[in-house]
Short mmCIF file of C-alpha atoms and ligand atoms in Angstrom, two decimals:
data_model
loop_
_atom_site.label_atom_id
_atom_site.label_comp_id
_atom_site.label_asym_id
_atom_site.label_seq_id
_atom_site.Cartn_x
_atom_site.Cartn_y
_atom_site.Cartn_z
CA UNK A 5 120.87 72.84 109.57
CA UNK A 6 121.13 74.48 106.38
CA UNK A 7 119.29 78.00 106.03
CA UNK A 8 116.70 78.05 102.84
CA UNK A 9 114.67 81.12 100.92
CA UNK A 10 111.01 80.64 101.64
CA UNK A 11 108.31 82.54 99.61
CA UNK A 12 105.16 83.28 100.88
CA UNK A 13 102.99 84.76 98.40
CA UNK A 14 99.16 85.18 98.33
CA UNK A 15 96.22 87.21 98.44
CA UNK A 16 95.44 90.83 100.43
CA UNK A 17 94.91 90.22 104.21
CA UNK A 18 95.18 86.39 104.56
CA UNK A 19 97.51 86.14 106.82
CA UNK A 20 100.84 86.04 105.24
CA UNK A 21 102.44 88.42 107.39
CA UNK A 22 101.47 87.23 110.60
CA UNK A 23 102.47 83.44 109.55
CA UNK A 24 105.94 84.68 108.12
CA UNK A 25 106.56 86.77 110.93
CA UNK A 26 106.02 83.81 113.49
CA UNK A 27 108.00 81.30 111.08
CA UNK A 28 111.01 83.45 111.16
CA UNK A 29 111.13 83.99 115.15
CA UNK A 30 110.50 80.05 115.32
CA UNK A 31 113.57 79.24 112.48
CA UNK A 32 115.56 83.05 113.81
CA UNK A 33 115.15 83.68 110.20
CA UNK A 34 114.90 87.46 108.48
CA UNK A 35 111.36 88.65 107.87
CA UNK A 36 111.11 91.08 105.15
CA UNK A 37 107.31 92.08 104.20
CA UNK A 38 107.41 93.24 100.39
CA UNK A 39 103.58 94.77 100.94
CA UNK A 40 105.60 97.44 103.33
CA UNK A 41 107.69 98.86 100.72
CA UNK A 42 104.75 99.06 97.78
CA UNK A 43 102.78 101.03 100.97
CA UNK A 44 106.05 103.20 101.66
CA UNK A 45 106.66 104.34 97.94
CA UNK A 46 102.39 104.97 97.55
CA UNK A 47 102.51 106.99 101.14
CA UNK A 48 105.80 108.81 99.21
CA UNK A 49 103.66 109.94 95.92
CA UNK A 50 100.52 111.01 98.46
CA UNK A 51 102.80 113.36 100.49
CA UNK A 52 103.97 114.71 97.28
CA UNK A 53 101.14 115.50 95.60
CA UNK A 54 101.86 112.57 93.23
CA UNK A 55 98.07 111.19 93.30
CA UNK A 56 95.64 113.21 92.86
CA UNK A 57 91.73 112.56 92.06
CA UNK A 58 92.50 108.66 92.42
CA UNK A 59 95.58 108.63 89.47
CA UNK A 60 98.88 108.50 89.92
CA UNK A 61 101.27 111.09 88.12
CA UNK A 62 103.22 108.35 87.40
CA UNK A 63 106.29 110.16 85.08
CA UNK A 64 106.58 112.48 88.32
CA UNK A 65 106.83 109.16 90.67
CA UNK A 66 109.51 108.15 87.90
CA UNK A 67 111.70 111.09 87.57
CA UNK A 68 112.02 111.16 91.69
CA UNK A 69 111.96 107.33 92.53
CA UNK A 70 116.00 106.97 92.46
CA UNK A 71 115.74 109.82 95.62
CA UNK A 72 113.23 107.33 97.45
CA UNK A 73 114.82 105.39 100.39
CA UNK A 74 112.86 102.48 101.45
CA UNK A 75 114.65 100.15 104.57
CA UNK A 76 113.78 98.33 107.21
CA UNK A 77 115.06 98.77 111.19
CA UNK A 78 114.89 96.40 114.04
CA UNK A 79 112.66 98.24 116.65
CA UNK A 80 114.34 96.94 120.15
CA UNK A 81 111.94 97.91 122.50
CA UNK A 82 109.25 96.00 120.20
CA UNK A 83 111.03 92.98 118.93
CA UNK A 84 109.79 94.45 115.60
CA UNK A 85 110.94 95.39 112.18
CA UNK A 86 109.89 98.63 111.40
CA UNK A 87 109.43 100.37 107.81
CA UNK A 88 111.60 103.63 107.05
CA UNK A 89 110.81 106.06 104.65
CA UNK A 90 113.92 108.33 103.48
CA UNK A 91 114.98 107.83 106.91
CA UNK A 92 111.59 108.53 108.78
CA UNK A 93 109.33 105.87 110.82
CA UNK A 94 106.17 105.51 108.53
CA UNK A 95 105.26 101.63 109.91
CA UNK A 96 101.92 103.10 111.69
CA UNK A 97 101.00 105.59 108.59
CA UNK A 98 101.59 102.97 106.01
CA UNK A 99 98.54 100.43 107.25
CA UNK A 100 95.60 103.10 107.41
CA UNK A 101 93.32 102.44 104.35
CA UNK A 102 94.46 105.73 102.86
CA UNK A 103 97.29 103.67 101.98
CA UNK A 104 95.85 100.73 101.02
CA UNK A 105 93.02 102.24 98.80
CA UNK A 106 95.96 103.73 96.56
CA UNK A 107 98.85 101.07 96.94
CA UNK A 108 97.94 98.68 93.89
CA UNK A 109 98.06 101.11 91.45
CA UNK A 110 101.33 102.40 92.53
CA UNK A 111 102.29 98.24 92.69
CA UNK A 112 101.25 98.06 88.67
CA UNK A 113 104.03 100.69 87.61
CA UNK A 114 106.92 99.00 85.93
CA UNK A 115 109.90 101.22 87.28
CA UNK A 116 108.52 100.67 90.97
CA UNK A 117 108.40 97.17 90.45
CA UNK A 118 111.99 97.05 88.90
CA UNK A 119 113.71 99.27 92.08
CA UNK A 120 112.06 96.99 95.01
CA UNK A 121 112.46 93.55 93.18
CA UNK A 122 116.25 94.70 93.30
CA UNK A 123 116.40 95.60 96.43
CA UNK A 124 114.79 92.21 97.81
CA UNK A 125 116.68 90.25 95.85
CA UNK A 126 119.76 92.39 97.70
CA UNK A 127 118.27 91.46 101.02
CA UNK A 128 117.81 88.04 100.10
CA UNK A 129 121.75 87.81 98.79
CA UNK A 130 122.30 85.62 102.46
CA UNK A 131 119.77 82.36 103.05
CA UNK A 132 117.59 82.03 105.87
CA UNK A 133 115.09 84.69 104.75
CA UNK A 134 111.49 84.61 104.80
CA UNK A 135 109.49 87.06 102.31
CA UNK A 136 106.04 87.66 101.51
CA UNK A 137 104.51 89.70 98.86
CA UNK A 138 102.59 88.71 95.62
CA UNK A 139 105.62 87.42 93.30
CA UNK A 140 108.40 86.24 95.25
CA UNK A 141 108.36 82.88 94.50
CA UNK A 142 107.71 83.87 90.69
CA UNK A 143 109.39 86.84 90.36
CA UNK A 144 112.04 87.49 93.00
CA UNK A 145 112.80 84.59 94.08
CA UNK A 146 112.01 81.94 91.53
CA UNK A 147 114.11 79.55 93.04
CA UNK A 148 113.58 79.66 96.56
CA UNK A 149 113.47 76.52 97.93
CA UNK A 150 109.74 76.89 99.46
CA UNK A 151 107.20 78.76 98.14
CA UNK A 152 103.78 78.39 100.15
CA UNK A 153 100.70 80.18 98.51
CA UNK A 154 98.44 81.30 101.06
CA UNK A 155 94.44 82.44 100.66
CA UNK A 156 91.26 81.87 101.85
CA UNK A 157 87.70 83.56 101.20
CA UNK A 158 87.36 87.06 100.48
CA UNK A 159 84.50 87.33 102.85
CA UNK A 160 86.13 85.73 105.82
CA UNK A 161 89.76 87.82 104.76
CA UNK A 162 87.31 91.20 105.06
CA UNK A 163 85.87 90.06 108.65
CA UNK A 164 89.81 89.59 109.66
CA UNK A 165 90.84 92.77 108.46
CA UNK A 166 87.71 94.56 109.58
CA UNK A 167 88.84 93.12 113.23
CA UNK A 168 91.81 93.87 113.45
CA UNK A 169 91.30 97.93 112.19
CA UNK A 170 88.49 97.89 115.03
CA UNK A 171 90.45 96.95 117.64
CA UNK A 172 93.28 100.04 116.60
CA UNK A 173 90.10 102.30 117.13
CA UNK A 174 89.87 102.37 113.23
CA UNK A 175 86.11 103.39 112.15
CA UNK A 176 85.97 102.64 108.40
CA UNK A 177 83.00 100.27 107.99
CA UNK A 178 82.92 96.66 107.11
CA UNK A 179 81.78 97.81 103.29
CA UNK A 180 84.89 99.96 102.97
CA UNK A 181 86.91 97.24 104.03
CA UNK A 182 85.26 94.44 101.73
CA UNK A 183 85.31 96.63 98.41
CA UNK A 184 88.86 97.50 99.49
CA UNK A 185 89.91 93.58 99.62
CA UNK A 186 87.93 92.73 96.03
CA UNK A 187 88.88 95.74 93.99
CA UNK A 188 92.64 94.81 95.54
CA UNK A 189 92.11 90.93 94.37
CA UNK A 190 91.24 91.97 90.98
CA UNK A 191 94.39 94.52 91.08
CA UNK A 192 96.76 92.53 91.73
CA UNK A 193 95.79 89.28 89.51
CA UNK A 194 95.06 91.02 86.56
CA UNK A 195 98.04 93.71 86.19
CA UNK A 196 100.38 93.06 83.60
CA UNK A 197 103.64 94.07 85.91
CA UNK A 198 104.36 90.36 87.89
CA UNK A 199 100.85 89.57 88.64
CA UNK A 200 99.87 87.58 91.59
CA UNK A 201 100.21 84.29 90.50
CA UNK A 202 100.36 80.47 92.06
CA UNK A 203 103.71 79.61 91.12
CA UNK A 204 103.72 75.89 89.46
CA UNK A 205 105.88 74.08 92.69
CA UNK A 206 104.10 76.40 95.46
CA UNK A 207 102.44 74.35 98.08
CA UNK A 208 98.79 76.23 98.62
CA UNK A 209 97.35 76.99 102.30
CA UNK A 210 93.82 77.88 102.29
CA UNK A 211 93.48 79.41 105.86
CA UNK A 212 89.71 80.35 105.75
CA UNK A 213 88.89 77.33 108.27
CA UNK A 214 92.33 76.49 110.30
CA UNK A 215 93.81 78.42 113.10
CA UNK A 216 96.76 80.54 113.06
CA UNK A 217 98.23 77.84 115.07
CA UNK A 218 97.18 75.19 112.89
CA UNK A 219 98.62 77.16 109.54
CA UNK A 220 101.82 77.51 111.17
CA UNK A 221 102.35 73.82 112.49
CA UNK A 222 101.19 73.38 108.76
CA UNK A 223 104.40 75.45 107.36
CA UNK A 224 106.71 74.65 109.91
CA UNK A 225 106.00 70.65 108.86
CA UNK A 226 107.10 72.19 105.20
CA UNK A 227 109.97 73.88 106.47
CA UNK A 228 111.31 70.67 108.52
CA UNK A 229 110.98 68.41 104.98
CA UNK A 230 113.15 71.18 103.38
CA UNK A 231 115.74 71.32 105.62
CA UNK A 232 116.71 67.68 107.48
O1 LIG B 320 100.81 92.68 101.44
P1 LIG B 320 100.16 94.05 101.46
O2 LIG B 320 98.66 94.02 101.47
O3 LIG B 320 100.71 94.95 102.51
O4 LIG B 320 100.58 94.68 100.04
C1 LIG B 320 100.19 95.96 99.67
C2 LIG B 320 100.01 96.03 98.17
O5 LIG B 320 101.27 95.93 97.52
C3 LIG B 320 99.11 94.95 97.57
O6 LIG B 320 97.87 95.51 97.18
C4 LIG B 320 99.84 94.45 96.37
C5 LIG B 320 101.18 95.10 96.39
N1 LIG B 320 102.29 94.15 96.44
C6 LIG B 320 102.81 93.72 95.24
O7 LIG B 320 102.30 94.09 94.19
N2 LIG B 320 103.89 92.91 95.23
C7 LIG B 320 104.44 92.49 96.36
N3 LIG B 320 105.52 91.70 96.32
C8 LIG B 320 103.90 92.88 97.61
C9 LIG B 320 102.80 93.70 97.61
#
């Protein structure tokens, strides 16, 4: 069977990851979750005093960013890819909303965008790769031969979220979590710096009332039409 590029690109907390990550054990494709290494650089400029008061010192971020190491290891004992920062495991720190509250301004600066497109499209050099982000099929990969577009309501994205941070023991309110997924929307569709965008041949999943298990019978159909 021959091994394809699939893009996955969509809105903040729809599900991407958790599709792409189940499509590539199902096809034994390689995952690589774009969101991770945006999160890595932003946790990066908030250890070093590159944010402060909400903006981003962004000719210090500059100047450093070629001394930045962002890579991905195969966890083992997990079965999971984890993300490395300069050599240190930052997969847990990365997903607290610390993180997230910061990440899409660090996503909007040109030079950041420029050093991880390059390295994706260096991970994606061999087929049978599955990545998700915001512009992969536009952007990174704008001739992969899938590219699904994923969303569903904001509302019903911020109940997901707001879940899943419960269950890790996380106490930041439903509010926090809601604001957090709009003001992130609005981010990443209206930056000038590869803005989330549908691309024109992306098939679109709206998830907000199908199953996980549905979605992913859904993309695996795609997959199979692809590749027979
Ligand atoms: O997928 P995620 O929520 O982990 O992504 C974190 C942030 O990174 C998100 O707010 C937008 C940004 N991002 C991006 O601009 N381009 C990508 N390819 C992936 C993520």
């Amino acid at each position: 069977m021959n091994k394809i590029i699939i893009a996955i690109d969509g809105y903040s907390s729809c599900g991407k990851s958790t599709m792409a990550k189940e499509m590539a054990k199902k096809l034994n494709y390689i995952y690589i979750d774009t969101g991770a290494m945006y999160r890595a650089i932003t946790l990066f400029a908030l250890r070093n005093n590159l944010i402060a008061n909400n903006s981003v010192n962004e000719i210090g971020l500059v100047a450093v960013l070629p001394n930045v190491k962002v890579k991905f290891n195969y966890n083992s004992t997990n079965n999971k890819s984890e993300t490395f920062l300069n050599d240190v495991n930052i997969e847990s720190e990365i997903r607290g909303l610390e993180v997230s509250n910061h990440v899409s301004k660090i996503a909007q600066i040109k030079a950041v965008r420029a050093k991880l497109v390059e390295l994706q499209r260096e991970m994606g050099k061999s087929k049978g790769l599955i990545m998700d982000g915001r512009d992969i099929g536009t952007v990174v990969f704008p001739e992969a031969e899938l590219k699904i577009f994923m969303t569903a309501d904001y509302k019903i994205r911020a109940q997901r979220r707001f879940n899943e941070l419960q269950a890790k023991g996380d106490t930041t309110s439903f509010e926090e979590v809601l604001n957090n997924i709009t003001s992130r929307d609005m981010d990443d569709t209206s930056r000038t710096e590869n803005p989330l965008i549908q691309a024109k041949d992306a098939i679109v999943i709206d998830n907000s009332n199908i199953t996980p298990a549905e979605q992913l019978a859904l993309a695996l159909d795609y997959v199979c039409a692809k590749i027979d």
